[in-house]
Amino acid sequence: MLTALRLATAAIVAFTGAAPADPVREQQQWVLDALNVERAWTVTKGRGVTVAVVDSAVDATVKELRGRVSAGPDMTTGAVRREVRPGAHGTAMAALIAGSGADDGLVGVAPDARILSLPMAIAEEPVFSVPSEEQE
């Protein structure tokens, strides 16, 4: 019943024009709704929390993550690696976790959290569209 109510509410919001005003947020709104993040945000938005992303290296220049990414050691070699491929999976996941929404970017589940990038070697990694400043 609650799911049906959420779907009906989302449909009403979409048709009344109260939906997010930009395309990025319109595309991601259903995810935020499904995770019920607005209710979670009444408790916390992640301030004081650091989330480790064990994936490909996170691009700290992405606008919605700027100033909130720390580079940790490469989990396969132990070296602190800052080599980042644009559009890498780790960056996309970090934006979903802690994107601030800056400049119409993604709003993450915990937009005030920090990210600790712990890269691992990943063969044939998929590329996602989370543009860094160099790409814009």
mmCIF file of C-alpha atoms in Angstrom:
data_model
loop_
_atom_site.group_PDB
_atom_site.id
_atom_site.type_symbol
_atom_site.label_atom_id
_atom_site.label_comp_id
_atom_site.label_asym_id
_atom_site.label_seq_id
_atom_site.Cartn_x
_atom_site.Cartn_y
_atom_site.Cartn_z
ATOM 1 C CA MET A 1 0.000 0.000 0.000
ATOM 2 C CA LEU A 2 2.779 2.403 0.942
ATOM 3 C CA THR A 3 4.565 1.715 -2.358
ATOM 4 C CA ALA A 4 1.363 2.449 -4.287
ATOM 5 C CA LEU A 5 0.955 5.682 -2.333
ATOM 6 C CA ARG A 6 4.540 6.699 -3.141
ATOM 7 C CA LEU A 7 4.010 5.965 -6.839
ATOM 8 C CA ALA A 8 0.778 7.955 -6.878
ATOM 9 C CA THR A 9 2.449 10.843 -5.075
ATOM 10 C CA ALA A 10 5.386 10.754 -7.516
ATOM 11 C CA ALA A 11 2.962 10.807 -10.446
ATOM 12 C CA ILE A 12 1.091 13.785 -8.992
ATOM 13 C CA VAL A 13 4.331 15.640 -8.321
ATOM 14 C CA ALA A 14 5.532 14.949 -11.872
ATOM 15 C CA PHE A 15 2.329 16.247 -13.423
ATOM 16 C CA THR A 16 1.974 19.302 -11.186
ATOM 17 C CA GLY A 17 5.429 20.587 -12.031
ATOM 18 C CA ALA A 18 6.753 20.171 -8.483
ATOM 19 C CA ALA A 19 9.388 17.703 -9.651
ATOM 20 C CA PRO A 20 13.052 18.739 -9.665
ATOM 21 C CA ALA A 21 13.780 21.551 -12.104
ATOM 22 C CA ASP A 22 16.852 20.110 -13.812
ATOM 23 C CA PRO A 23 17.339 16.985 -15.954
ATOM 24 C CA VAL A 24 19.949 15.329 -13.706
ATOM 25 C CA ARG A 25 17.711 15.491 -10.656
ATOM 26 C CA GLU A 26 14.666 14.449 -12.660
ATOM 27 C CA GLN A 27 16.516 11.298 -13.748
ATOM 28 C CA GLN A 28 17.640 10.428 -10.226
ATOM 29 C CA GLN A 29 14.544 11.440 -8.244
ATOM 30 C CA TRP A 30 13.008 7.964 -8.380
ATOM 31 C CA VAL A 31 16.129 6.506 -6.756
ATOM 32 C CA LEU A 32 16.053 9.050 -3.936
ATOM 33 C CA ASP A 33 12.337 8.389 -3.463
ATOM 34 C CA ALA A 34 12.823 4.599 -3.463
ATOM 35 C CA LEU A 35 15.501 4.920 -0.781
ATOM 36 C CA ASN A 36 13.324 7.362 1.190
ATOM 37 C CA VAL A 37 16.296 9.710 1.574
ATOM 38 C CA GLU A 38 14.229 12.786 2.364
ATOM 39 C CA ARG A 39 13.063 11.065 5.541
ATOM 40 C CA ALA A 40 16.645 9.994 6.332
ATOM 41 C CA TRP A 41 17.838 13.570 5.743
ATOM 42 C CA THR A 42 15.636 14.725 8.646
ATOM 43 C CA VAL A 43 18.036 12.736 10.862
ATOM 44 C CA THR A 44 21.353 13.223 9.037
ATOM 45 C CA LYS A 45 22.893 14.060 5.680
ATOM 46 C CA GLY A 46 26.177 12.406 6.607
ATOM 47 C CA ARG A 47 28.044 15.305 8.233
ATOM 48 C CA GLY A 48 31.048 13.897 10.101
ATOM 49 C CA VAL A 49 30.864 10.556 8.266
ATOM 50 C CA THR A 50 33.524 9.223 5.886
ATOM 51 C CA VAL A 51 32.506 6.467 3.477
ATOM 52 C CA ALA A 52 35.227 4.263 1.981
ATOM 53 C CA VAL A 53 34.775 3.515 -1.722
ATOM 54 C CA VAL A 54 36.713 0.329 -2.553
ATOM 55 C CA ASP A 55 36.467 0.448 -6.335
ATOM 56 C CA SER A 56 38.347 2.331 -9.036
ATOM 57 C CA ALA A 57 39.943 5.600 -7.883
ATOM 58 C CA VAL A 58 37.498 8.438 -7.171
ATOM 59 C CA ASP A 59 37.968 11.647 -9.182
ATOM 60 C CA ALA A 60 38.196 14.448 -6.604
ATOM 61 C CA THR A 61 37.693 17.115 -9.313
ATOM 62 C CA VAL A 62 34.065 16.126 -9.956
ATOM 63 C CA LYS A 63 32.012 19.178 -8.965
ATOM 64 C CA GLU A 64 29.626 17.366 -6.637
ATOM 65 C CA LEU A 65 32.545 15.755 -4.720
ATOM 66 C CA ARG A 66 35.016 18.660 -4.759
ATOM 67 C CA GLY A 67 36.842 19.164 -1.449
ATOM 68 C CA ARG A 68 35.444 16.000 0.140
ATOM 69 C CA VAL A 69 37.569 13.160 -1.296
ATOM 70 C CA SER A 70 40.666 11.761 0.414
ATOM 71 C CA ALA A 71 43.006 9.405 -1.440
ATOM 72 C CA GLY A 72 43.855 6.205 0.405
ATOM 73 C CA PRO A 73 46.246 3.407 -0.527
ATOM 74 C CA ASP A 74 45.668 1.235 -3.568
ATOM 75 C CA MET A 75 44.168 -1.940 -2.135
ATOM 76 C CA THR A 76 46.082 -4.160 -4.570
ATOM 77 C CA THR A 77 49.574 -2.592 -4.335
ATOM 78 C CA GLY A 78 49.547 -0.547 -1.113
ATOM 79 C CA ALA A 79 50.767 2.580 -2.946
ATOM 80 C CA VAL A 80 48.820 5.822 -2.610
ATOM 81 C CA ARG A 81 47.599 6.218 -6.164
ATOM 82 C CA ARG A 82 45.941 9.335 -7.467
ATOM 83 C CA GLU A 83 45.649 8.233 -11.110
ATOM 84 C CA VAL A 84 42.005 8.562 -12.039
ATOM 85 C CA ARG A 85 40.234 7.658 -15.267
ATOM 86 C CA PRO A 86 37.422 10.102 -16.157
ATOM 87 C CA GLY A 87 33.988 8.540 -15.781
ATOM 88 C CA ALA A 88 35.308 5.621 -13.728
ATOM 89 C CA HIS A 89 32.920 3.434 -11.719
ATOM 90 C CA GLY A 90 34.336 4.486 -8.333
ATOM 91 C CA THR A 91 33.589 8.129 -9.086
ATOM 92 C CA ALA A 92 30.024 7.324 -10.126
ATOM 93 C CA MET A 93 29.453 5.332 -6.923
ATOM 94 C CA ALA A 94 30.984 8.095 -4.788
ATOM 95 C CA ALA A 95 28.621 10.639 -6.393
ATOM 96 C CA LEU A 96 25.626 8.408 -5.609
ATOM 97 C CA ILE A 97 26.833 8.113 -2.021
ATOM 98 C CA ALA A 98 27.911 11.684 -1.274
ATOM 99 C CA GLY A 99 27.178 13.946 -4.244
ATOM 100 C CA SER A 100 26.480 17.493 -3.018
ATOM 101 C CA GLY A 101 24.294 18.524 -5.950
ATOM 102 C CA ALA A 102 26.703 21.378 -6.784
ATOM 103 C CA ASP A 103 26.093 23.045 -10.161
ATOM 104 C CA ASP A 104 23.079 20.829 -10.938
ATOM 105 C CA GLY A 105 25.112 17.681 -10.246
ATOM 106 C CA LEU A 106 24.009 14.513 -8.499
ATOM 107 C CA VAL A 107 22.651 14.625 -4.968
ATOM 108 C CA GLY A 108 23.828 11.585 -3.066
ATOM 109 C CA VAL A 109 22.248 9.638 -0.245
ATOM 110 C CA ALA A 110 24.597 11.364 2.241
ATOM 111 C CA PRO A 111 25.436 14.715 0.583
ATOM 112 C CA ASP A 112 27.437 16.041 3.567
ATOM 113 C CA ALA A 113 29.634 12.921 3.916
ATOM 114 C CA ARG A 114 33.277 12.638 2.881
ATOM 115 C CA ILE A 115 34.716 9.929 0.635
ATOM 116 C CA LEU A 116 37.867 7.867 1.231
ATOM 117 C CA SER A 117 38.987 6.509 -2.134
ATOM 118 C CA LEU A 118 40.557 3.045 -1.800
ATOM 119 C CA PRO A 119 41.213 1.999 -5.407
ATOM 120 C CA MET A 120 41.583 -1.578 -6.591
ATOM 121 C CA ALA A 121 42.813 -2.842 -9.942
ATOM 122 C CA ILE A 122 39.748 -3.588 -12.046
ATOM 123 C CA ALA A 123 40.100 -5.095 -15.511
ATOM 124 C CA GLU A 124 37.823 -3.721 -18.244
ATOM 125 C CA GLU A 125 36.084 -1.246 -16.004
ATOM 126 C CA PRO A 126 32.855 0.284 -17.334
ATOM 127 C CA VAL A 127 32.749 4.049 -17.895
ATOM 128 C CA PHE A 128 29.917 6.179 -16.498
ATOM 129 C CA SER A 129 28.923 9.757 -17.202
ATOM 130 C CA VAL A 130 30.036 11.707 -14.140
ATOM 131 C CA PRO A 131 32.005 14.521 -15.807
ATOM 132 C CA SER A 132 35.014 16.069 -14.124
ATOM 133 C CA GLU A 133 35.941 19.719 -14.618
ATOM 134 C CA GLU A 134 38.529 18.727 -17.239
ATOM 135 C CA GLN A 135 35.763 17.114 -19.330
ATOM 136 C CA GLU A 136 33.462 20.143 -19.270
#
